[in-house]
């Protein structure tokens, strides 16, 4: 493993921490949910209306209760994931309402897209879990979308997946379904199986839906990502450090709430902070400033001793082109080398979170593979030093016929899945660009994918639950 | 006196609401014609900002702060104009703007409002999470030409349709033009629900309103 790269000095991290504490103490935050206000009141904090004024002792004390790492359990234990420490978890994009097609057109996403993306993530060697809301199924009524999505995540892959964050009730449904799959709520309370995305309402607010979901998951011992998306320049200041301090205040308050409800609740420090473009107002996620937010967030989370979430294959491009590629690599690499643990939006995102593309998904999957290889770093054992091979070949000569080469290249070199390394003439026969190759590839992967069998009895119970809740 | 109007104009260009407030108060205190102050000061200033924006020479915060300053000036001078029984002169149009029920995304709506203001429209921003009925009541109250509704979630787009349904139900559909916008919306959706206008960006929304109200 490569050592993690820091972008702030220890002193700078402390400055950000202290600024956040000042924000929480002096300005406070609004919580638009009575049960959450009650928790804070019971903890002895000053609450006026929806405004909660925190204290340094409270925040620092509660954040200490959060575990440094935790295991997220999968239907197939081989896919259990440790979130935290040196580990990195890649997964698909989240929440996009559109599918961008290879021919440049865009359409609404559907349940079929959701299922396809779960399958592509299930098949991937580089994506560790299948994520959540991988496409917004606009053909399913809102009230039952979450049920259908969870079912599809369970049925089409045996990797870890995410629960619904759309309010207490839908969180509860997610928990019920997970309990049916894993053998009861007591079982999952001991072994978390769900992780969900709880967003603050920047600046300095949390709404009822997100708080309801956060409380339901914390009570059930399930993991939550508490994330803040500050749009610097519009929902936050046009200053990088100020934005980090604001984001940090919100995330700390959310983590403190989870720890007040259930000490030891697995939480992840989340950031999706980015820029507002000062000409169009558009969110800009493929920017160097976003890469700085990602990198700093990894380090700030390390300072608190909690796992981090940020980054992904983020970009502002409309299609799968060079901009999509270079911006995504910058943000995915920033997340990977600075030690982000949970990388939502690794694969598929285009158009500042508005669209998912299958072709982009395959391209990002390749990038994830490249980065996983990069992160492994160097091998310093005898094979890695390769002195014997060097001695055998001596001056002049070549290594292509060495046993060491034949054996070791498989260990140390990565074979690309999508990138083209052919000679020019060979490539010229079909002249396929990345978008076109990826288009062929995802269809092949889907056609060949066989979802891991799901116990018939459990399947039946899940379907019954959905029928009863619909 | 011309001096004061050009100072007002400059304060709008600078987006300095404090100075706009001070100068507008001076107009009132010194019994200067408030209609002239609006026409020769405030509006001249915002026109410059609109031109600079179109030329790509200023950024969003510049336009938005000028629009805010404009609001402050009008907030002081309009009551004065009404008190004196004068007429303010024609604005290009009135637009009631809000984010629909269940939705709190407001950045896009705010930008749209500022662009309309900079283009010489009178904007009534009614905030976020607004019921269909409240859009319409406000539009009736101010005699709006356009109702503009923003929605950023696929699940709240249906609330844009509710505004149109409400208008139809109350026989008001031909009184207002309904514009919709926000990330997940599209021309196709606007057509489907019978909205009069859709725009992907604030600039296009203004251009569309210009075309439509000119008819
Ligand atoms: C910032 C943001 C937030 C902020 C909002 C802060 C604020 N004060 O507005 C916060 C964090 C609070 C938030 C909350 C939520 N969000 Co949000 N959010 C965004 C984000 C990243 C940017 C929105 C934005 O401001 N864009 C910039 C502005 C300038 O663009 P715009 O609004 O489209 O406006 C332009 C045009 O559309 C047009 N326009 C806008 N309004 C109008 C009106 C008229 C009349 C006209 C003509 C034109 C027009 O002009 C504008 C300027 O050119 C979007 C993704 C995205 N890239 O858009 C997600 C996004 C919209 N959010 C999403 C979601 C799911 C949510 C949440 C449910 C929680 C969550 N899981 O994150 C909550 C919902 C809260 C609620 N009840 O509304 C999803 C929606 C998916 C879907 N199915 O629809 C998106 C797409 C992100 C994603 N991929 O998951 N969000």
XYZ file of C-alpha atoms and ligand atoms in Angstrom:
776
model
C 0.000 0.000 0.000
C 1.178 3.492 -0.816
C 1.346 5.906 2.106
C -1.558 8.358 2.132
C -0.909 11.771 0.817
C -1.649 14.806 3.015
C -2.589 18.243 1.725
C -2.792 20.057 5.064
C -0.340 20.472 7.914
C -1.415 19.258 11.373
C -1.725 22.869 12.404
C -4.015 23.639 9.473
C -6.282 20.714 10.361
C -6.533 22.114 13.876
C -7.426 25.551 12.555
C -10.280 24.045 10.531
C -11.443 22.056 13.554
C -11.467 25.159 15.731
C -13.305 27.209 13.120
C -15.973 24.495 12.946
C -16.319 24.453 16.711
C -16.712 28.227 16.654
C -19.462 27.920 14.027
C -21.245 25.253 16.101
C -20.923 27.142 19.368
C -21.604 30.681 18.249
C -23.908 30.313 15.256
C -25.372 26.887 15.919
C -27.334 24.712 13.507
C -31.003 24.164 12.674
C -32.526 20.696 13.048
C -36.007 20.529 11.568
C -37.090 17.411 13.431
C -38.444 17.352 16.970
C -37.065 13.901 17.951
C -33.563 15.108 17.086
C -34.063 18.307 19.083
C -35.191 16.189 22.007
C -31.994 14.150 21.849
C -29.939 17.348 22.034
C -32.049 18.807 24.823
C -31.633 15.578 26.799
C -27.897 15.893 26.309
C -28.098 19.267 28.017
C -27.490 21.447 24.973
C -29.069 24.855 24.502
C -31.936 24.543 22.005
C -33.919 27.590 20.858
C -36.675 26.768 18.389
C -34.901 24.581 15.844
C -31.522 26.109 16.607
C -29.063 23.971 18.514
C -25.995 25.541 20.093
C -23.255 22.991 20.549
C -20.295 22.995 22.859
C -16.735 21.916 22.169
C -16.871 19.260 24.898
C -20.063 17.750 23.495
C -18.822 17.565 19.912
C -15.341 16.320 20.726
C -16.651 13.808 23.258
C -19.262 12.350 20.928
C -17.010 12.135 17.902
C -14.576 10.065 19.984
C -17.299 7.407 20.376
C -17.397 6.723 16.633
C -15.469 3.608 15.598
C -12.310 4.062 13.520
C -13.412 1.222 11.276
C -16.218 -1.295 10.964
C -17.188 -4.296 8.900
C -20.106 -4.076 6.538
C -21.560 -7.525 5.962
C -22.585 -8.873 2.575
C -24.905 -11.708 1.553
C -21.745 -13.462 0.418
C -19.215 -13.154 3.262
C -16.427 -13.056 0.694
C -17.700 -9.609 -0.143
C -17.722 -8.326 3.449
C -16.021 -4.952 3.540
C -13.947 -3.236 6.154
C -14.682 0.467 6.029
C -11.872 2.561 7.469
C -8.127 2.281 7.922
C -6.199 1.714 4.709
C -9.168 0.284 2.846
C -10.876 1.753 -0.148
C -14.387 0.860 -1.289
C -15.518 1.729 -4.816
C -19.130 1.701 -6.023
C -21.448 3.154 -8.697
C -22.860 6.687 -8.892
C -25.883 7.690 -6.809
C -29.157 9.448 -7.533
C -28.910 10.502 -11.175
C -32.293 11.038 -12.839
C -31.057 10.563 -16.423
C -29.273 8.001 -18.546
C -26.871 9.484 -21.061
C -26.724 7.232 -24.110
C -23.699 6.511 -26.288
C -25.284 8.341 -29.231
C -25.353 11.622 -27.294
C -29.036 11.620 -26.366
C -30.439 11.554 -22.840
C -33.488 9.835 -21.423
C -35.126 9.263 -18.037
C -33.708 6.369 -16.064
C -35.857 3.336 -15.304
C -35.973 0.264 -13.062
C -34.322 -1.699 -15.868
C -31.350 0.680 -15.687
C -31.171 0.239 -11.927
C -31.039 -3.523 -12.355
C -28.449 -3.324 -15.134
C -26.132 -1.148 -13.098
C -26.409 -3.381 -10.045
C -25.440 -6.269 -12.320
C -22.514 -4.400 -13.843
C -21.280 -3.526 -10.360
C -21.868 -7.120 -9.285
C -19.746 -8.340 -12.178
C -16.969 -5.812 -11.690
C -13.605 -6.833 -10.288
C -12.915 -3.273 -9.217
C -16.153 -2.155 -7.613
C -16.473 -3.531 -4.113
C -20.179 -2.942 -3.567
C -23.243 -2.171 -5.641
C -24.165 1.129 -3.947
C -27.649 2.614 -3.779
C -30.010 4.578 -6.062
C -27.633 3.697 -8.876
C -30.272 5.088 -11.229
C -33.458 6.872 -10.196
C -36.222 4.512 -11.469
C -38.638 7.105 -12.753
C -41.079 4.479 -14.049
C -41.823 3.281 -10.503
C -44.159 5.298 -8.240
C -42.225 7.270 -5.661
C -43.889 5.551 -2.661
C -42.544 2.108 -3.559
C -39.312 2.961 -5.383
C -37.149 2.251 -2.368
C -38.668 -1.228 -1.926
C -38.029 -2.153 -5.553
C -34.520 -0.775 -5.443
C -33.542 -2.667 -2.291
C -35.016 -5.859 -3.712
C -33.065 -5.456 -6.938
C -29.857 -4.823 -4.983
C -30.399 -7.997 -2.979
C -31.500 -10.164 -5.881
C -28.966 -9.193 -8.516
C -25.747 -9.288 -6.533
C -24.352 -10.628 -3.284
C -22.202 -7.602 -2.570
C -22.989 -4.926 0.062
C -25.588 -2.294 -0.837
C -27.116 0.890 0.560
C -30.392 1.633 2.349
C -32.886 4.413 1.613
C -32.273 7.785 3.252
C -35.664 9.220 2.303
C -37.157 9.577 5.749
C -37.695 7.386 8.764
C -40.314 5.127 7.206
C -38.266 4.202 4.160
C -35.225 3.664 6.319
C -37.304 1.331 8.455
C -38.425 -0.569 5.337
C -34.797 -0.938 4.297
C -33.926 -2.280 7.740
C -36.848 -4.759 7.658
C -35.781 -6.095 4.289
C -32.167 -6.411 5.370
C -33.338 -8.243 8.500
C -35.289 -10.714 6.353
C -32.174 -11.330 4.286
C -29.729 -11.706 7.175
C -31.881 -13.502 9.737
C -33.353 -10.863 12.005
C -32.875 -7.414 13.417
C -30.773 -8.679 16.340
C -28.354 -10.234 13.889
C -27.892 -7.064 11.894
C -27.702 -4.902 14.968
C -24.510 -6.762 15.868
C -23.276 -6.932 12.298
C -24.149 -3.876 10.232
C -25.278 -4.698 6.710
C -26.672 -1.381 5.500
C -25.039 1.963 4.973
C -26.980 5.078 3.992
C -26.329 8.563 2.788
C -27.487 11.300 5.163
C -27.000 14.805 3.759
C -27.021 18.076 5.595
C -28.919 20.967 4.139
C -26.126 23.420 3.663
C -25.674 25.951 5.155
C -26.061 24.683 8.717
C -29.308 22.719 8.603
C -30.591 19.156 8.637
C -34.121 18.405 7.441
C -36.768 16.070 8.763
C -36.336 13.344 6.169
C -32.609 12.995 6.587
C -32.803 13.145 10.388
C -35.606 10.591 10.496
C -33.514 8.197 8.445
C -30.359 8.891 10.447
C -32.146 8.130 13.716
C -33.737 4.934 12.395
C -30.390 3.597 11.201
C -28.533 4.615 14.344
C -31.137 2.889 16.506
C -30.829 -0.258 14.395
C -27.031 -0.194 14.566
C -26.644 0.368 10.835
C -23.961 2.548 9.320
C -24.518 6.071 8.049
C -22.480 8.391 5.901
C -23.047 11.890 7.231
C -22.234 14.120 4.304
C -22.203 17.765 3.447
C -22.305 19.182 -0.062
C -21.280 22.785 0.134
C -21.415 24.608 -3.202
C -18.624 27.101 -2.571
C -19.767 30.496 -3.780
C -23.508 29.834 -3.440
C -24.455 27.640 -0.476
C -21.070 28.311 1.089
C -18.374 30.963 1.007
C -16.139 31.472 -2.023
C -13.209 30.337 0.089
C -11.763 26.851 0.293
C -10.885 26.870 3.992
C -14.170 28.518 4.988
C -16.038 25.911 2.968
C -14.168 23.104 4.703
C -14.920 24.613 8.121
C -18.624 24.883 7.236
C -18.778 21.351 5.868
C -16.889 20.070 8.878
C -19.273 21.738 11.336
C -22.270 20.087 9.660
C -20.716 16.647 9.511
C -19.518 16.797 13.124
C -23.012 17.748 14.295
C -24.526 14.812 12.386
C -21.965 12.369 13.756
C -22.552 13.691 17.277
C -26.295 13.086 16.860
C -25.744 9.486 15.743
C -23.396 8.865 18.684
C -25.874 10.414 21.128
C -28.583 8.022 19.965
C -26.461 4.920 19.924
C -22.853 5.231 21.074
C -20.554 3.393 18.711
C -22.855 3.697 15.686
C -20.693 3.156 12.618
C -20.427 6.489 10.826
C -18.507 7.782 7.851
C -17.352 11.385 7.489
C -18.753 12.539 4.129
C -17.982 15.394 1.789
C -19.193 16.237 -1.691
C -18.288 19.861 -1.476
C -17.616 21.492 -4.801
C -17.898 24.810 -6.603
C -20.622 26.946 -8.043
C -19.426 28.083 -11.413
C -19.487 31.868 -11.210
C -20.774 32.295 -14.762
C -23.574 29.734 -14.924
C -24.196 28.884 -11.283
C -23.790 25.208 -12.186
C -22.313 22.908 -9.656
C -18.809 22.076 -10.819
C -17.531 18.748 -9.534
C -14.762 18.095 -12.029
C -12.680 20.977 -10.753
C -9.289 21.163 -9.036
C -11.028 22.847 -6.096
C -13.217 19.758 -5.696
C -10.097 17.605 -5.705
C -8.737 19.777 -2.877
C -11.978 19.374 -0.893
C -11.788 15.607 -1.377
C -8.165 15.441 -0.272
C -8.659 17.648 2.762
C -11.732 15.651 3.801
C -9.730 12.432 3.886
C -7.231 14.060 6.176
C -9.789 15.741 8.425
C -11.605 12.422 8.887
C -8.289 10.802 9.770
C -7.797 13.499 12.400
C -11.122 12.495 13.993
C -10.373 8.788 13.648
C -13.406 7.998 11.503
C -13.670 6.552 7.976
C -14.195 9.036 5.143
C -16.392 9.325 2.081
C -15.752 11.622 -0.862
C -14.717 11.777 -4.473
C -15.592 9.480 -7.301
C -15.366 9.707 -11.065
C -16.659 13.254 -10.893
C -16.975 15.528 -13.899
C -19.053 18.213 -15.525
C -18.927 16.822 -19.046
C -22.128 16.076 -20.931
C -20.853 13.038 -22.827
C -18.179 10.366 -22.549
C -15.329 12.434 -23.920
C -11.865 13.557 -22.925
C -13.218 16.050 -20.375
C -15.193 13.277 -18.693
C -12.017 11.216 -18.547
C -9.523 13.784 -17.315
C -11.774 15.333 -14.727
C -12.878 11.947 -13.394
C -9.327 10.717 -13.100
C -8.356 13.814 -11.151
C -11.110 13.396 -8.591
C -10.960 9.608 -8.357
C -7.230 9.701 -7.987
C -7.390 12.464 -5.390
C -9.792 10.324 -3.350
C -7.690 7.210 -3.757
C -4.269 8.577 -2.927
C -5.353 10.720 0.005
C -7.065 7.841 1.801
C -10.801 8.255 1.236
C -12.357 4.971 2.378
C -15.821 4.993 0.836
C -15.975 6.258 -2.715
C -19.566 6.779 -3.720
C -19.959 7.887 -7.364
C -16.888 5.964 -8.503
C -18.541 4.779 -11.702
C -20.952 6.174 -14.256
C -21.420 9.826 -13.352
C -21.677 12.571 -15.986
C -23.092 16.113 -15.959
C -22.415 17.057 -12.311
C -24.536 14.188 -10.931
C -27.457 14.608 -13.327
C -26.766 11.576 -15.504
C -25.359 8.066 -15.445
C -23.849 6.564 -18.559
C -23.176 2.879 -19.113
C -20.163 3.728 -21.233
C -18.803 6.068 -18.572
C -19.402 3.296 -16.063
C -17.067 0.956 -17.942
C -14.489 3.710 -18.343
C -14.579 4.454 -14.603
C -14.399 0.762 -13.811
C -11.162 0.709 -15.772
C -9.893 3.759 -13.892
C -10.811 2.117 -10.576
C -8.794 -0.934 -11.642
C -5.842 1.244 -12.590
C -5.971 3.046 -9.260
C -6.291 -0.119 -7.199
C -3.164 -1.284 -8.926
C -1.427 2.037 -8.360
C -2.316 1.972 -4.667
C -0.622 -1.385 -4.222
C 2.637 0.456 -4.718
C 5.932 -1.389 -4.917
C 7.014 -4.927 -4.205
C 10.350 -5.099 -2.410
C 10.802 -8.864 -2.090
C 13.291 -10.885 -4.109
C 11.015 -11.047 -7.147
C 10.458 -7.356 -6.904
C 14.163 -6.501 -6.801
C 14.776 -9.043 -9.616
C 18.537 -9.018 -9.135
C 18.925 -12.572 -10.417
C 17.160 -11.768 -13.670
C 19.244 -8.641 -14.126
C 22.410 -10.658 -13.489
C 21.366 -13.396 -15.884
C 20.690 -11.046 -18.756
C 23.690 -8.875 -18.058
C 24.692 -5.978 -20.307
C 22.778 -5.953 -23.624
C 20.274 -8.765 -24.182
C 16.621 -8.689 -23.159
C 14.247 -9.992 -20.519
C 11.458 -11.354 -22.658
C 12.645 -14.943 -22.472
C 13.387 -14.944 -18.753
C 11.357 -17.222 -16.454
C 11.186 -14.335 -14.015
C 9.513 -12.177 -16.644
C 6.992 -14.844 -17.582
C 5.999 -15.327 -13.973
C 6.389 -11.928 -12.439
C 4.682 -9.717 -15.015
C 1.379 -11.308 -14.074
C 1.943 -10.180 -10.505
C 3.260 -6.717 -11.118
C 1.612 -5.560 -14.338
C -2.046 -4.893 -14.796
C -3.736 -5.838 -18.043
C -6.153 -3.154 -19.182
C -9.799 -4.071 -19.629
C -10.874 -1.227 -21.839
C -7.870 0.833 -22.842
C -6.445 0.139 -26.269
C -2.738 -0.609 -26.548
C -2.801 -2.068 -30.033
C -0.608 -0.844 -32.871
C -2.036 1.917 -35.018
C -2.901 -0.293 -37.977
C -4.574 -2.882 -35.810
C -6.648 -0.156 -34.154
C -7.429 1.390 -37.551
C -9.391 -1.652 -38.689
C -12.362 -0.707 -36.522
C -11.280 2.728 -35.276
C -13.300 2.398 -32.078
C -12.925 5.179 -29.531
C -13.363 4.630 -25.787
C -17.063 5.416 -25.880
C -17.673 2.852 -28.627
C -15.553 0.150 -27.012
C -17.261 0.713 -23.681
C -20.638 0.495 -25.393
C -19.808 -2.990 -26.664
C -18.243 -4.016 -23.382
C -21.115 -3.306 -21.009
C -23.505 -5.193 -23.226
C -21.209 -8.209 -23.197
C -20.780 -8.053 -19.431
C -24.538 -7.860 -18.908
C -25.222 -10.707 -21.302
C -22.746 -12.951 -19.501
C -23.682 -12.047 -15.937
C -25.432 -14.651 -13.839
C -26.793 -13.213 -10.575
C -25.826 -15.311 -7.550
C -28.752 -17.487 -6.490
C -30.913 -16.142 -3.670
C -32.464 -18.560 -1.153
C -36.013 -19.186 -2.405
C -37.506 -18.871 1.019
C -35.907 -15.486 1.635
C -36.871 -14.345 -1.837
C -40.483 -15.223 -1.092
C -40.457 -13.358 2.212
C -38.979 -10.277 0.603
C -41.625 -10.274 -2.114
C -44.343 -10.723 0.480
C -43.001 -7.787 2.445
C -42.996 -5.598 -0.658
C -46.540 -6.670 -1.555
C -47.713 -5.864 1.938
C -46.023 -2.439 1.921
C -47.219 -1.494 -1.573
C -30.056 66.472 -9.432
C -28.664 64.545 -12.398
C -25.689 63.967 -10.181
C -27.831 62.005 -7.716
C -29.330 59.818 -10.454
C -25.935 58.972 -11.829
C -24.766 58.100 -8.325
C -27.783 55.799 -7.954
C -27.005 54.243 -11.288
C -23.407 53.650 -10.243
C -24.458 52.171 -6.887
C -26.648 49.670 -8.737
C -23.764 48.786 -11.031
C -21.554 48.332 -7.968
C -24.225 46.187 -6.317
C -23.946 48.334 -3.176
C -27.288 48.153 -1.429
C -26.201 50.406 1.436
C -25.472 53.297 -0.882
C -28.631 52.615 -2.884
C -30.583 52.783 0.337
C -28.918 56.008 1.380
C -29.449 57.684 -1.995
C -33.061 56.515 -2.319
C -33.766 57.949 1.098
C -32.209 61.198 -0.046
C -34.558 61.236 -3.060
C -37.510 60.967 -0.680
C -36.169 63.458 1.880
C -35.403 66.063 -0.739
C -38.710 65.505 -2.559
C -37.016 64.648 -5.804
C -39.234 63.009 -8.414
C -39.105 59.290 -7.440
C -40.224 58.142 -10.889
C -37.218 59.855 -12.431
C -34.990 58.329 -9.763
C -36.220 54.875 -10.709
C -36.063 55.454 -14.461
C -32.854 57.503 -14.649
C -31.052 55.887 -11.740
C -31.999 52.350 -10.807
C -33.129 51.103 -14.199
C -30.252 52.718 -16.076
C -27.883 50.982 -13.678
C -29.388 47.527 -14.000
C -29.416 47.904 -17.779
C -25.680 48.390 -17.728
C -25.265 45.292 -15.570
C -27.459 43.307 -17.964
C -25.302 44.393 -20.890
C -22.074 43.574 -19.062
C -23.463 40.158 -18.215
C -24.383 39.465 -21.807
C -20.918 40.539 -22.861
C -19.435 38.073 -20.384
C -17.688 40.819 -18.460
C -19.237 40.252 -15.035
C -19.928 37.203 -12.901
C -23.010 35.894 -11.136
C -22.372 37.586 -7.774
C -22.109 40.926 -9.615
C -25.512 40.493 -11.241
C -27.123 39.071 -8.130
C -25.874 41.844 -5.892
C -27.060 44.464 -8.378
C -30.457 42.779 -8.434
C -30.554 42.840 -4.636
C -29.601 46.508 -4.575
C -32.337 47.170 -7.135
C -34.845 45.521 -4.797
C -33.758 47.753 -1.924
C -34.119 50.887 -4.041
C -37.521 49.912 -5.371
C -38.628 48.913 -1.888
C -38.100 52.519 -0.776
C -39.160 54.418 -3.876
C -42.232 52.456 -4.933
C -44.313 53.286 -1.838
C -43.336 56.896 -2.363
C -44.497 56.767 -5.984
C -47.774 55.234 -4.881
C -48.189 57.848 -2.155
C -47.782 60.641 -4.654
C -50.291 58.942 -6.958
C -47.732 58.799 -9.720
C -47.147 55.963 -12.147
C -43.860 54.152 -12.081
C -43.768 53.562 -15.794
C -43.963 50.215 -17.515
C -41.782 47.348 -16.415
C -41.154 44.683 -19.030
C -43.340 42.297 -17.111
C -44.024 40.830 -13.704
C -42.980 37.374 -12.687
C -43.830 35.422 -9.565
C -41.050 32.950 -8.920
C -40.743 30.082 -6.460
C -39.583 26.519 -5.852
C -42.453 24.020 -5.756
C -43.867 22.171 -2.787
C -41.602 19.514 -1.286
C -38.493 21.014 -2.850
C -35.976 23.304 -1.178
C -33.389 23.681 -3.942
C -33.208 27.412 -4.476
C -29.932 28.393 -6.099
C -31.237 28.001 -9.661
C -34.405 29.890 -8.801
C -32.421 32.723 -7.216
C -30.216 33.036 -10.272
C -33.245 33.045 -12.540
C -34.813 35.791 -10.432
C -31.693 37.936 -10.605
C -31.477 37.562 -14.376
C -35.096 38.628 -14.773
C -34.467 41.621 -12.539
C -31.362 42.548 -14.503
C -33.407 42.329 -17.698
C -35.928 44.856 -16.393
C -38.673 42.588 -15.087
C -40.291 42.923 -11.705
C -39.653 39.744 -9.766
C -41.666 38.512 -6.807
C -39.675 35.708 -5.218
C -41.940 33.686 -2.942
C -39.317 31.249 -1.687
C -39.103 27.454 -1.555
C -41.509 24.622 -0.774
C -44.448 26.637 -2.139
C -47.912 25.179 -2.724
C -49.598 25.537 -6.129
C -52.306 27.672 -4.613
C -49.806 30.124 -3.150
C -48.102 30.644 -6.512
C -51.457 31.563 -8.008
C -52.632 33.755 -5.130
C -49.439 35.787 -5.310
C -49.710 36.070 -9.087
C -53.267 37.398 -8.741
C -52.262 39.777 -5.999
C -49.502 41.440 -8.008
C -51.067 41.043 -11.437
C -48.223 38.889 -12.727
C -47.629 38.053 -16.366
C -45.607 34.953 -15.626
C -45.583 32.300 -12.937
C -42.153 30.688 -12.768
C -41.806 27.385 -10.936
C -38.532 25.646 -10.201
C -38.230 21.911 -9.391
C -34.969 19.999 -8.934
C -36.281 16.597 -7.964
C -37.988 14.046 -10.185
C -40.428 13.572 -7.325
C -41.404 17.242 -7.134
C -41.798 17.897 -10.865
C -45.409 16.803 -10.508
C -45.977 19.883 -8.337
C -45.301 22.016 -11.416
C -48.189 20.252 -13.096
C -50.318 20.943 -10.041
C -49.917 24.668 -10.621
C -51.249 24.295 -14.140
C -54.059 22.023 -12.955
C -54.977 24.562 -10.317
C -55.125 27.327 -12.907
C -57.297 25.235 -15.207
C -59.560 24.244 -12.358
C -60.078 27.880 -11.410
C -60.438 29.100 -14.976
C -57.298 31.191 -14.729
C -55.111 29.416 -17.249
C -55.228 32.218 -19.831
C -54.354 34.908 -17.285
C -50.772 33.830 -16.655
C -47.969 32.239 -18.597
C -46.460 29.379 -16.655
C -42.699 28.861 -16.991
C -41.034 25.829 -15.529
C -37.373 24.983 -14.997
C -34.833 23.101 -12.907
C -32.396 20.255 -13.558
C -34.683 17.278 -14.313
C -37.296 19.221 -16.297
C -37.325 19.395 -20.087
C -39.171 20.897 -23.021
C -40.897 17.552 -23.467
C -42.150 17.628 -19.889
C -43.287 21.228 -20.255
C -45.276 20.255 -23.337
C -46.705 17.237 -21.572
C -48.086 19.237 -18.642
C -49.116 22.228 -20.733
C -46.598 24.763 -19.448
C -46.171 27.832 -21.644
C -42.430 27.964 -21.347
C -39.384 25.976 -20.335
C -35.765 27.024 -20.266
C -32.607 25.206 -19.409
C -30.857 28.281 -18.064
C -31.777 31.618 -16.560
C -30.546 33.518 -19.609
C -32.712 31.446 -21.904
C -35.674 31.931 -19.582
C -35.346 35.703 -19.943
C -34.988 35.480 -23.723
C -38.085 33.310 -23.855
C -40.088 35.735 -21.733
C -38.961 38.614 -23.955
C -40.248 36.777 -27.009
C -43.468 35.660 -25.429
C -44.514 38.924 -23.814
C -43.603 40.900 -26.940
C -46.330 39.064 -28.843
C -26.942 21.672 -4.263
C -27.889 20.499 -4.242
C -28.587 20.280 -3.078
C -28.542 21.234 -1.908
C -29.522 22.408 -2.178
C -29.081 23.718 -1.578
C -29.922 24.856 -2.050
N -29.983 25.871 -1.238
O -30.502 24.866 -3.126
C -29.002 20.285 -0.761
C -27.768 19.608 -0.187
C -29.767 20.931 0.357
C -29.799 19.245 -1.531
C -30.767 18.451 -0.953
C -31.354 17.385 -1.606
N -31.047 16.926 -2.846
Co -30.002 17.915 -4.116
N -28.804 18.591 -5.369
C -28.048 19.650 -5.373
C -27.256 19.695 -6.688
C -25.897 19.096 -6.419
C -27.073 21.061 -7.323
C -28.360 21.888 -7.513
C -28.019 23.272 -7.981
O -28.149 24.231 -7.227
N -27.533 23.413 -9.223
C -27.099 24.668 -9.777
C -28.286 25.488 -10.314
C -27.817 26.829 -10.839
O -28.869 24.760 -11.366
P -30.466 24.581 -11.518
O -31.090 24.563 -10.204
O -30.698 23.454 -12.434
O -30.927 25.955 -12.184
C -30.674 26.393 -13.502
C -31.721 25.926 -14.508
O -32.286 24.684 -14.199
C -32.703 27.024 -14.619
N -33.844 27.080 -13.689
C -33.923 26.754 -12.393
N -35.108 27.042 -11.888
C -35.846 27.581 -12.869
C -37.154 28.054 -12.884
C -37.693 28.551 -14.069
C -39.068 29.057 -14.075
C -36.905 28.538 -15.256
C -37.485 29.004 -16.505
C -35.587 28.085 -15.219
C -35.054 27.608 -14.039
O -31.906 28.160 -14.425
C -30.872 27.896 -13.465
C -29.657 28.714 -13.786
O -29.242 28.577 -15.114
C -28.132 18.768 -7.593
C -27.405 18.111 -8.749
C -27.210 19.093 -9.872
N -26.057 19.084 -10.423
O -28.084 19.856 -10.227
C -28.643 17.773 -6.559
C -29.912 16.959 -6.830
C -30.917 17.812 -7.550
N -30.386 16.641 -5.467
C -30.860 15.457 -5.364
C -31.400 14.902 -4.173
C -31.828 13.455 -4.244
C -31.522 15.668 -3.009
C -32.143 15.202 -1.683
C -33.407 14.381 -1.816
C -31.201 14.526 -0.742
C -30.057 13.889 -1.205
N -30.078 12.579 -1.206
O -29.101 14.573 -1.512
C -32.377 16.540 -0.958
C -33.795 17.050 -1.211
C -34.179 18.191 -0.388
C -35.524 18.720 -0.817
N -36.594 18.325 -0.164
O -35.611 19.456 -1.781
C -30.797 14.715 -6.685
C -32.150 14.611 -7.361
C -32.374 13.250 -7.986
C -33.761 13.098 -8.437
N -34.234 11.919 -8.372
O -34.428 14.000 -8.815
C -29.727 15.525 -7.461
C -29.881 15.475 -8.978
C -28.345 14.949 -7.056
C -28.206 13.470 -7.256
N -27.712 12.992 -8.388
O -28.504 12.722 -6.365
N -29.405 19.205 -2.830
